[in-house]
Amino acid sequence: MVTTQTAHRYKGKRNRLDKPELLAPAGNLEKLKFAVHYGADAVYIGGQKYGLRSGADNFSFAEMKEGVEFAKQYGAKVFVATNIYAHNEDVSGLEDYLRELENAGIAAIIAADPIIIETAQRVAPKLEVHLSTQQSTMNWQAVQFWKEEGLPRVVLAREASLEEIEQIKAHVDVEIEAFIHGAMCSSFSGRCVLSNHFTDRDSNRGGCCQSCRWKYDIYEDDIQMVGMEADQFTMGSKDLCMLEHIPDLIDVGVDSFKIEGRMKSLHYVATVVNAYRQAIDSYMADPENYELKQVWQDDIQKAANRPLNTGFFYDTPGAEDHIYEPEDKAAPYDFAGVVVSYDEASGTAVIQQRNHFKPGQEVEFFGPNGTFFKQTVEAIADTDGNVLDAARHPLQHVVIRTESPVKPMDMMRKRVR
């Protein structure tokens, strides 16, 4: 993997060597289950109110309860984002909503608005309250303030550096959560109002239209600038990736490694979680002899939507850390299927199709328990034994022979370029 900023080891003091939490996004119940199965210690989701991803599927209370029960089997937790800045009309029903979260077994909410924080502490005391990154917290005095308000965890602004995190941990005994992978905001995180002005969709109430990703022309005094007619540009930031720098994040004391992406695909969530899980576990098992493996970096690229960099952790991003040209978002692999079952005697697997594939194509299997191999698809049959020329129907169950054993919830992907 190539980042735009120089890969270098942070030179600060090693604060501690505790295993951090790996926190994954889950836009729906299926993504929650795969995130946990692929190694997340906790997942964050959105309910049907008070969250900043109104475009995600989001969870009913019944789905939350099912998700909590599934996570418990793995020793994992479920958090709910209630991170809007509320207007007067948003407050009605807040108390009942927070009580329902508590009753569903949710471990914590992620909140920015003081009224949501105070209400949760008052009516749902079993819910931990984690301060959202929407508060743009970057200094230890502010972190100390929120600790004194009873919050055990602060999600720092994406603009915080490793040096600033180290200073915060030196001054305040509080859990620090930091984004370590995913989309970045081209403005100061959480403060953009372009979406509000362009589309009347409020970014701070869950309606961001990602206007920084649109294509623009340059004008001056209503005249399109000479030579720019064909050169549309965007203002979007490159995506964050700290896979190469796991030791630095652990050394400075980040307690929770947060992956962005409740709107991302099932394949993206499983792939990214799997890569970070392996890197974290490998480092914690033998810090002195830790080596970043190329296979982890390659896997990230198989799910990456944009060019990657290290955000604000080492340096302030410059012009080279934004995307001005039309971007090629296509990852080199498509998610092709999920293993439903495997028959050891015949060496065949039942695959739930997620994207078209056919005999003769090279596919790759991967999973959280060490499954990783490539093969060419031979014959495809339906579950009644009828031979098929392709797996062409979404969610269809088909049978193929696999060259190595696979497990339920292992994934199959195909190269597309």
CSV table of C-alpha atoms in Angstrom, one decimal:
chain,number,residue,atom,x,y,z
A,1,MET,CA,0.0,0.0,0.0
A,2,VAL,CA,1.3,3.5,-0.9
A,3,THR,CA,0.3,6.4,1.3
A,4,THR,CA,1.0,10.0,0.4
A,5,GLN,CA,2.7,10.8,3.6
A,6,THR,CA,6.0,9.2,4.7
A,7,ALA,CA,5.7,6.0,6.7
A,8,HIS,CA,7.7,6.7,9.9
A,9,ARG,CA,7.6,5.6,13.5
A,10,TYR,CA,6.3,8.1,15.9
A,11,LYS,CA,9.1,9.1,18.2
A,12,GLY,CA,7.1,9.9,21.4
A,13,LYS,CA,7.2,8.0,24.6
A,14,ARG,CA,5.6,4.6,24.8
A,15,ASN,CA,2.6,5.0,27.1
A,16,ARG,CA,1.3,1.5,27.4
A,17,LEU,CA,0.8,-1.8,25.7
A,18,ASP,CA,-2.8,-2.6,26.3
A,19,LYS,CA,-4.8,-4.3,23.5
A,20,PRO,CA,-7.0,-1.7,21.9
A,21,GLU,CA,-10.6,-2.2,21.0
A,22,LEU,CA,-11.4,-2.7,17.3
A,23,LEU,CA,-14.6,-0.8,16.6
A,24,ALA,CA,-16.4,-1.5,13.3
A,25,PRO,CA,-19.3,0.2,11.5
A,26,ALA,CA,-22.5,-1.7,10.8
A,27,GLY,CA,-25.1,-0.2,8.5
A,28,ASN,CA,-27.5,-3.1,9.0
A,29,LEU,CA,-27.9,-6.4,10.9
A,30,GLU,CA,-26.1,-8.5,8.4
A,31,LYS,CA,-23.1,-6.2,8.4
A,32,LEU,CA,-23.1,-6.2,12.2
A,33,LYS,CA,-22.9,-10.0,12.2
A,34,PHE,CA,-20.1,-10.1,9.7
A,35,ALA,CA,-18.1,-7.3,11.4
A,36,VAL,CA,-18.2,-9.3,14.7
A,37,HIS,CA,-17.5,-12.6,13.0
A,38,TYR,CA,-14.5,-11.1,11.2
A,39,GLY,CA,-13.0,-9.8,14.5
A,40,ALA,CA,-14.6,-6.5,15.7
A,41,ASP,CA,-14.6,-6.1,19.5
A,42,ALA,CA,-17.5,-3.7,19.2
A,43,VAL,CA,-19.7,-2.3,16.5
A,44,TYR,CA,-21.5,1.0,16.2
A,45,ILE,CA,-24.9,1.2,14.5
A,46,GLY,CA,-27.6,3.8,13.9
A,47,GLY,CA,-31.2,3.6,15.1
A,48,GLN,CA,-34.1,5.1,13.2
A,49,LYS,CA,-33.7,8.4,15.0
A,50,TYR,CA,-31.0,10.8,16.2
A,51,GLY,CA,-28.1,9.5,14.0
A,52,LEU,CA,-26.0,11.1,11.3
A,53,ARG,CA,-26.4,8.4,8.6
A,54,SER,CA,-30.1,8.8,7.6
A,55,GLY,CA,-29.3,7.0,4.3
A,56,ALA,CA,-28.2,3.8,6.0
A,57,ASP,CA,-30.6,1.0,6.6
A,58,ASN,CA,-30.5,1.6,10.3
A,59,PHE,CA,-31.9,-0.6,13.0
A,60,SER,CA,-35.2,-1.2,14.6
A,61,PHE,CA,-35.2,-2.1,18.3
A,62,ALA,CA,-35.9,-5.7,17.5
A,63,GLU,CA,-32.9,-5.8,15.2
A,64,MET,CA,-30.8,-4.1,17.9
A,65,LYS,CA,-31.7,-6.9,20.4
A,66,GLU,CA,-30.8,-9.6,17.8
A,67,GLY,CA,-27.5,-7.8,17.1
A,68,VAL,CA,-26.7,-7.5,20.8
A,69,GLU,CA,-27.4,-11.2,21.4
A,70,PHE,CA,-25.2,-12.2,18.4
A,71,ALA,CA,-22.4,-9.9,19.6
A,72,LYS,CA,-22.5,-11.5,23.1
A,73,GLN,CA,-21.6,-14.9,21.6
A,74,TYR,CA,-18.3,-13.3,20.6
A,75,GLY,CA,-17.8,-11.2,23.7
A,76,ALA,CA,-18.5,-8.1,21.6
A,77,LYS,CA,-20.5,-4.9,22.3
A,78,VAL,CA,-22.9,-2.8,20.3
A,79,PHE,CA,-22.9,1.0,20.4
A,80,VAL,CA,-25.6,3.3,18.9
A,81,ALA,CA,-24.8,6.7,17.3
A,82,THR,CA,-27.2,9.3,18.6
A,83,ASN,CA,-24.9,12.1,17.3
A,84,ILE,CA,-27.1,14.7,15.7
A,85,TYR,CA,-27.3,18.2,16.9
A,86,ALA,CA,-30.9,18.4,17.9
A,87,HIS,CA,-33.4,21.1,17.0
A,88,ASN,CA,-36.4,21.7,19.1
A,89,GLU,CA,-38.6,19.3,17.2
A,90,ASP,CA,-36.0,16.5,17.6
A,91,VAL,CA,-36.2,16.4,21.4
A,92,SER,CA,-39.7,15.0,21.6
A,93,GLY,CA,-39.5,11.3,22.3
A,94,LEU,CA,-35.8,11.3,23.2
A,95,GLU,CA,-36.3,9.9,26.7
A,96,ASP,CA,-38.4,7.0,25.5
A,97,TYR,CA,-35.9,6.3,22.7
A,98,LEU,CA,-32.9,6.2,25.1
A,99,ARG,CA,-34.8,3.9,27.5
A,100,GLU,CA,-35.5,1.5,24.6
A,101,LEU,CA,-31.8,1.4,23.7
A,102,GLU,CA,-31.0,0.5,27.3
A,103,ASN,CA,-33.7,-2.2,27.3
A,104,ALA,CA,-32.2,-3.6,24.1
A,105,GLY,CA,-28.9,-4.2,25.8
A,106,ILE,CA,-27.0,-1.5,24.0
A,107,ALA,CA,-23.6,-0.9,25.7
A,108,ALA,CA,-23.2,2.8,24.9
A,109,ILE,CA,-24.4,5.7,22.8
A,110,ILE,CA,-22.2,8.1,20.9
A,111,ALA,CA,-23.5,11.6,21.4
A,112,ALA,CA,-22.5,15.2,20.8
A,113,ASP,CA,-25.5,17.3,21.8
A,114,PRO,CA,-25.5,18.1,25.6
A,115,ILE,CA,-29.2,17.6,25.8
A,116,ILE,CA,-28.8,14.0,24.5
A,117,ILE,CA,-25.9,13.4,26.8
A,118,GLU,CA,-27.7,14.8,29.9
A,119,THR,CA,-30.9,13.0,29.1
A,120,ALA,CA,-29.2,9.6,28.7
A,121,GLN,CA,-27.4,10.0,32.0
A,122,ARG,CA,-30.7,10.8,33.7
A,123,VAL,CA,-33.1,8.3,32.2
A,124,ALA,CA,-30.9,5.4,31.0
A,125,PRO,CA,-28.0,5.1,33.5
A,126,LYS,CA,-26.9,1.7,32.2
A,127,LEU,CA,-26.0,3.3,28.9
A,128,GLU,CA,-22.4,4.6,28.7
A,129,VAL,CA,-22.2,7.9,26.9
A,130,HIS,CA,-19.2,8.3,24.6
A,131,LEU,CA,-18.5,11.8,23.2
A,132,SER,CA,-18.9,12.0,19.5
A,133,THR,CA,-16.3,13.2,17.1
A,134,GLN,CA,-18.9,15.8,16.2
A,135,GLN,CA,-17.7,17.8,19.2
A,136,SER,CA,-14.3,18.3,17.5
A,137,THR,CA,-12.4,17.7,20.7
A,138,MET,CA,-8.6,18.1,20.3
A,139,ASN,CA,-7.1,19.2,23.6
A,140,TRP,CA,-6.8,17.7,27.1
A,141,GLN,CA,-8.6,20.5,28.9
A,142,ALA,CA,-11.7,19.8,26.8
A,143,VAL,CA,-11.3,16.0,27.4
A,144,GLN,CA,-11.0,16.7,31.1
A,145,PHE,CA,-14.2,18.7,31.0
A,146,TRP,CA,-16.2,15.9,29.4
A,147,LYS,CA,-14.7,13.4,31.9
A,148,GLU,CA,-15.9,15.5,34.7
A,149,GLU,CA,-19.3,15.5,33.1
A,150,GLY,CA,-19.3,11.7,33.6
A,151,LEU,CA,-18.2,10.5,30.1
A,152,PRO,CA,-15.8,7.5,30.2
A,153,ARG,CA,-14.8,7.9,26.5
A,154,VAL,CA,-14.1,10.7,24.1
A,155,VAL,CA,-14.0,10.2,20.3
A,156,LEU,CA,-11.4,12.7,19.2
A,157,ALA,CA,-11.7,15.0,16.2
A,158,ARG,CA,-10.2,13.5,13.1
A,159,GLU,CA,-7.8,16.4,13.1
A,160,ALA,CA,-6.0,15.3,16.2
A,161,SER,CA,-2.3,14.3,15.8
A,162,LEU,CA,-0.4,11.5,17.5
A,163,GLU,CA,1.4,14.1,19.6
A,164,GLU,CA,-1.8,15.6,20.7
A,165,ILE,CA,-3.3,12.2,21.6
A,166,GLU,CA,-0.2,11.5,23.7
A,167,GLN,CA,-0.6,14.8,25.6
A,168,ILE,CA,-4.2,14.1,26.2
A,169,LYS,CA,-3.5,10.6,27.6
A,170,ALA,CA,-0.7,12.1,29.8
A,171,HIS,CA,-3.1,14.6,31.4
A,172,VAL,CA,-6.5,12.7,31.6
A,173,ASP,CA,-7.3,9.2,32.6
A,174,VAL,CA,-10.0,8.6,30.0
A,175,GLU,CA,-10.6,6.2,27.1
A,176,ILE,CA,-9.7,7.7,23.8
A,177,GLU,CA,-11.3,6.5,20.6
A,178,ALA,CA,-9.9,7.6,17.2
A,179,PHE,CA,-10.8,7.0,13.6
A,180,ILE,CA,-8.0,5.0,12.0
A,181,HIS,CA,-9.6,4.1,8.7
A,182,GLY,CA,-12.2,5.4,6.2
A,183,ALA,CA,-13.5,8.5,4.7
A,184,MET,CA,-12.3,11.9,5.8
A,185,CYS,CA,-14.0,15.3,5.6
A,186,SER,CA,-12.5,17.9,3.3
A,187,SER,CA,-13.6,20.6,5.8
A,188,PHE,CA,-13.1,20.6,9.5
A,189,SER,CA,-14.9,17.4,10.5
A,190,GLY,CA,-18.6,17.8,11.3
A,191,ARG,CA,-18.6,21.6,10.5
A,192,CYS,CA,-19.4,21.6,6.8
A,193,VAL,CA,-22.7,23.2,5.7
A,194,LEU,CA,-22.3,22.9,2.0
A,195,SER,CA,-24.9,20.2,2.0
A,196,ASN,CA,-27.4,22.4,3.8
A,197,HIS,CA,-26.9,25.2,1.3
A,198,PHE,CA,-26.9,23.1,-1.9
A,199,THR,CA,-29.6,20.6,-1.2
A,200,ASP,CA,-31.3,21.7,2.1
A,201,ARG,CA,-30.0,18.4,3.6
A,202,ASP,CA,-28.6,19.1,7.1
A,203,SER,CA,-25.2,17.4,7.6
A,204,ASN,CA,-25.6,17.7,11.4
A,205,ARG,CA,-29.0,15.9,11.4
A,206,GLY,CA,-28.0,13.0,9.2
A,207,GLY,CA,-28.5,14.3,5.7
A,208,CYS,CA,-25.1,15.1,4.3
A,209,CYS,CA,-25.1,14.8,0.5
A,210,GLN,CA,-21.3,14.6,0.3
A,211,SER,CA,-21.2,17.7,-1.9
A,212,CYS,CA,-17.4,17.7,-1.6
A,213,ARG,CA,-17.4,14.6,-3.9
A,214,TRP,CA,-19.3,16.4,-6.6
A,215,LYS,CA,-17.6,17.7,-9.8
A,216,TYR,CA,-17.2,21.5,-10.0
A,217,ASP,CA,-16.2,24.1,-12.6
A,218,ILE,CA,-14.2,27.2,-11.7
A,219,TYR,CA,-15.8,30.6,-12.3
A,220,GLU,CA,-14.7,34.1,-11.6
A,221,ASP,CA,-17.3,36.9,-11.8
A,222,ASP,CA,-19.7,34.6,-13.5
A,223,ILE,CA,-17.2,33.8,-16.2
A,224,GLN,CA,-15.8,30.3,-16.5
A,225,MET,CA,-12.1,30.4,-16.2
A,226,VAL,CA,-10.1,30.0,-19.4
A,227,GLY,CA,-8.9,26.5,-20.1
A,228,MET,CA,-11.1,24.9,-17.4
A,229,GLU,CA,-14.1,23.9,-19.5
A,230,ALA,CA,-13.1,20.2,-19.5
A,231,ASP,CA,-11.3,20.1,-16.2
A,232,GLN,CA,-14.0,19.6,-13.6
A,233,PHE,CA,-12.7,18.8,-10.1
A,234,THR,CA,-13.8,17.7,-6.7
A,235,MET,CA,-12.9,18.8,-3.2
A,236,GLY,CA,-12.9,15.4,-1.6
A,237,SER,CA,-10.2,14.2,0.8
A,238,LYS,CA,-8.3,11.0,0.3
A,239,ASP,CA,-9.3,8.2,2.7
A,240,LEU,CA,-7.6,7.5,6.0
A,241,CYS,CA,-5.6,4.3,6.4
A,242,MET,CA,-3.4,3.6,9.5
A,243,LEU,CA,-2.8,-0.1,8.9
A,244,GLU,CA,0.9,0.5,8.5
A,245,HIS,CA,1.1,2.4,11.8
A,246,ILE,CA,-0.6,0.1,14.3
A,247,PRO,CA,2.4,0.2,16.8
A,248,ASP,CA,2.3,4.0,16.9
A,249,LEU,CA,-1.5,4.1,17.6
A,250,ILE,CA,-1.0,1.6,20.4
A,251,ASP,CA,2.1,3.2,21.8
A,252,VAL,CA,0.5,6.7,22.3
A,253,GLY,CA,-2.5,5.1,24.0
A,254,VAL,CA,-5.5,5.0,21.6
A,255,ASP,CA,-8.0,2.7,23.4
A,256,SER,CA,-10.4,2.2,20.5
A,257,PHE,CA,-9.5,1.9,16.8
A,258,LYS,CA,-12.5,3.1,14.9
A,259,ILE,CA,-13.3,2.2,11.3
A,260,GLU,CA,-15.5,4.6,9.4
A,261,GLY,CA,-18.2,3.3,7.0
A,262,ARG,CA,-21.8,2.5,8.1
A,263,MET,CA,-22.7,3.1,4.4
A,264,LYS,CA,-20.0,0.8,3.1
A,265,SER,CA,-20.6,-2.7,1.7
A,266,LEU,CA,-20.5,-6.0,3.5
A,267,HIS,CA,-17.4,-6.9,1.7
A,268,TYR,CA,-15.7,-3.7,2.7
A,269,VAL,CA,-16.5,-4.1,6.3
A,270,ALA,CA,-15.4,-7.7,6.5
A,271,THR,CA,-12.2,-7.1,4.6
A,272,VAL,CA,-11.1,-4.1,6.5
A,273,VAL,CA,-11.9,-5.5,9.9
A,274,ASN,CA,-10.1,-8.7,9.0
A,275,ALA,CA,-6.9,-6.9,8.0
A,276,TYR,CA,-6.8,-4.7,11.2
A,277,ARG,CA,-7.7,-7.7,13.4
A,278,GLN,CA,-4.7,-9.7,12.1
A,279,ALA,CA,-2.4,-6.7,12.4
A,280,ILE,CA,-3.4,-5.8,16.0
A,281,ASP,CA,-3.2,-9.4,17.2
A,282,SER,CA,0.1,-10.0,15.5
A,283,TYR,CA,1.6,-6.9,17.1
A,284,MET,CA,0.3,-7.7,20.6
A,285,ALA,CA,1.6,-11.2,20.4
A,286,ASP,CA,5.2,-10.1,19.8
A,287,PRO,CA,5.7,-6.4,19.7
A,288,GLU,CA,9.5,-6.6,19.3
A,289,ASN,CA,9.4,-8.8,16.2
A,290,TYR,CA,6.3,-7.4,14.6
A,291,GLU,CA,6.2,-7.1,10.8
A,292,LEU,CA,3.5,-5.6,8.7
A,293,LYS,CA,2.4,-8.3,6.2
A,294,GLN,CA,1.9,-7.5,2.6
A,295,VAL,CA,-1.2,-9.7,2.5
A,296,TRP,CA,-3.0,-7.3,4.9
A,297,GLN,CA,-2.1,-4.3,2.8
A,298,ASP,CA,-3.2,-6.1,-0.4
A,299,ASP,CA,-6.5,-6.9,1.3
A,300,ILE,CA,-7.1,-3.3,2.1
A,301,GLN,CA,-6.6,-2.4,-1.5
A,302,LYS,CA,-9.1,-5.0,-2.6
A,303,ALA,CA,-11.8,-3.0,-0.7
A,304,ALA,CA,-10.4,0.6,-1.1
A,305,ASN,CA,-12.7,3.1,-2.8
A,306,ARG,CA,-10.2,6.0,-2.9
A,307,PRO,CA,-6.5,6.7,-2.6
A,308,LEU,CA,-5.2,6.4,1.0
A,309,ASN,CA,-3.2,8.6,3.4
A,310,THR,CA,-2.5,9.0,7.1
A,311,GLY,CA,-4.7,12.0,7.7
A,312,PHE,CA,-3.6,14.3,10.5
A,313,PHE,CA,-1.7,11.8,12.6
A,314,TYR,CA,1.8,12.8,11.4
A,315,ASP,CA,1.4,16.0,9.4
A,316,THR,CA,-1.3,18.5,8.4
A,317,PRO,CA,-2.7,17.2,5.0
A,318,GLY,CA,-1.9,19.4,2.0
A,319,ALA,CA,-3.1,19.7,-1.5
A,320,GLU,CA,-1.7,16.3,-2.4
A,321,ASP,CA,-4.0,14.7,0.2
A,322,HIS,CA,-7.2,15.8,-1.7
A,323,ILE,CA,-8.7,14.4,-4.8
A,324,TYR,CA,-9.2,17.0,-7.5
A,325,GLU,CA,-9.3,14.8,-10.6
A,326,PRO,CA,-12.1,12.5,-11.4
A,327,GLU,CA,-11.5,9.5,-9.2
A,328,ASP,CA,-11.6,5.8,-10.2
A,329,LYS,CA,-13.5,4.3,-7.2
A,330,ALA,CA,-13.7,0.8,-8.4
A,331,ALA,CA,-11.9,-1.7,-6.2
A,332,PRO,CA,-10.0,-4.4,-8.1
A,333,TYR,CA,-12.3,-7.2,-6.7
A,334,ASP,CA,-16.1,-7.7,-6.6
A,335,PHE,CA,-17.8,-9.5,-3.7
A,336,ALA,CA,-19.1,-12.6,-5.4
A,337,GLY,CA,-20.6,-14.8,-2.7
A,338,VAL,CA,-20.8,-16.0,0.9
A,339,VAL,CA,-20.2,-19.6,2.0
A,340,VAL,CA,-23.4,-21.1,3.5
A,341,SER,CA,-22.0,-24.6,4.2
A,342,TYR,CA,-19.2,-27.0,3.3
A,343,ASP,CA,-19.3,-30.7,2.7
A,344,GLU,CA,-16.0,-32.2,3.6
A,345,ALA,CA,-16.7,-35.6,1.9
A,346,SER,CA,-17.3,-34.1,-1.5
A,347,GLY,CA,-15.2,-31.0,-1.1
A,348,THR,CA,-18.1,-28.8,-2.3
A,349,ALA,CA,-19.5,-25.6,-0.8
A,350,VAL,CA,-22.9,-24.0,-1.0
A,351,ILE,CA,-22.4,-20.4,-1.9
A,352,GLN,CA,-25.0,-17.6,-1.6
A,353,GLN,CA,-24.4,-15.5,-4.8
A,354,ARG,CA,-23.9,-11.8,-4.3
A,355,ASN,CA,-22.5,-10.9,-7.8
A,356,HIS,CA,-22.5,-12.7,-11.1
A,357,PHE,CA,-19.7,-15.3,-11.6
A,358,LYS,CA,-19.2,-18.2,-14.0
A,359,PRO,CA,-17.0,-21.2,-14.7
A,360,GLY,CA,-13.5,-20.3,-15.8
A,361,GLN,CA,-13.3,-17.2,-13.6
A,362,GLU,CA,-10.6,-16.9,-10.9
A,363,VAL,CA,-12.0,-16.4,-7.4
A,364,GLU,CA,-10.5,-15.8,-4.0
A,365,PHE,CA,-11.8,-17.2,-0.7
A,366,PHE,CA,-11.1,-15.5,2.6
A,367,GLY,CA,-12.3,-15.7,6.2
A,368,PRO,CA,-11.5,-14.7,9.7
A,369,ASN,CA,-10.0,-18.1,10.7
A,370,GLY,CA,-7.2,-18.2,8.3
A,371,THR,CA,-9.1,-19.1,5.1
A,372,PHE,CA,-7.3,-17.7,2.1
A,373,PHE,CA,-6.8,-19.2,-1.3
A,374,LYS,CA,-7.4,-18.7,-5.0
A,375,GLN,CA,-8.9,-21.0,-7.5
A,376,THR,CA,-10.6,-21.2,-10.8
A,377,VAL,CA,-14.4,-21.9,-10.7
A,378,GLU,CA,-15.1,-25.2,-12.4
A,379,ALA,CA,-18.7,-26.4,-12.7
A,380,ILE,CA,-21.6,-24.6,-11.0
A,381,ALA,CA,-24.8,-26.3,-10.0
A,382,ASP,CA,-28.0,-25.4,-8.2
A,383,THR,CA,-28.9,-27.1,-5.0
A,384,ASP,CA,-30.9,-29.7,-7.0
A,385,GLY,CA,-27.9,-30.7,-9.0
A,386,ASN,CA,-28.8,-28.9,-12.2
A,387,VAL,CA,-25.7,-27.6,-14.0
A,388,LEU,CA,-25.6,-23.8,-14.5
A,389,ASP,CA,-23.7,-21.7,-17.0
A,390,ALA,CA,-23.3,-19.0,-14.4
A,391,ALA,CA,-24.5,-17.9,-10.9
A,392,ARG,CA,-26.5,-15.0,-12.2
A,393,HIS,CA,-29.4,-14.5,-9.7
A,394,PRO,CA,-28.9,-12.4,-6.5
A,395,LEU,CA,-28.9,-14.5,-3.3
A,396,GLN,CA,-29.2,-17.8,-5.2
A,397,HIS,CA,-27.7,-20.8,-3.6
A,398,VAL,CA,-25.3,-22.6,-5.8
A,399,VAL,CA,-22.8,-25.5,-5.4
A,400,ILE,CA,-19.2,-25.4,-6.4
A,401,ARG,CA,-16.1,-27.5,-5.6
A,402,THR,CA,-13.5,-25.7,-3.6
A,403,GLU,CA,-9.8,-26.6,-3.6
A,404,SER,CA,-9.5,-26.1,0.1
A,405,PRO,CA,-12.0,-26.4,3.0
A,406,VAL,CA,-14.1,-23.3,3.7
A,407,LYS,CA,-16.4,-22.3,6.6
A,408,PRO,CA,-19.8,-20.7,6.8
A,409,MET,CA,-19.5,-16.9,6.5
A,410,ASP,CA,-16.2,-17.1,4.6
A,411,MET,CA,-16.4,-14.8,1.6
A,412,MET,CA,-15.7,-15.3,-2.1
A,413,ARG,CA,-14.6,-12.5,-4.4
A,414,LYS,CA,-13.6,-12.2,-8.0
A,415,ARG,CA,-11.1,-10.0,-9.8
A,416,VAL,CA,-12.7,-7.4,-12.0
A,417,ARG,CA,-9.5,-5.5,-13.2
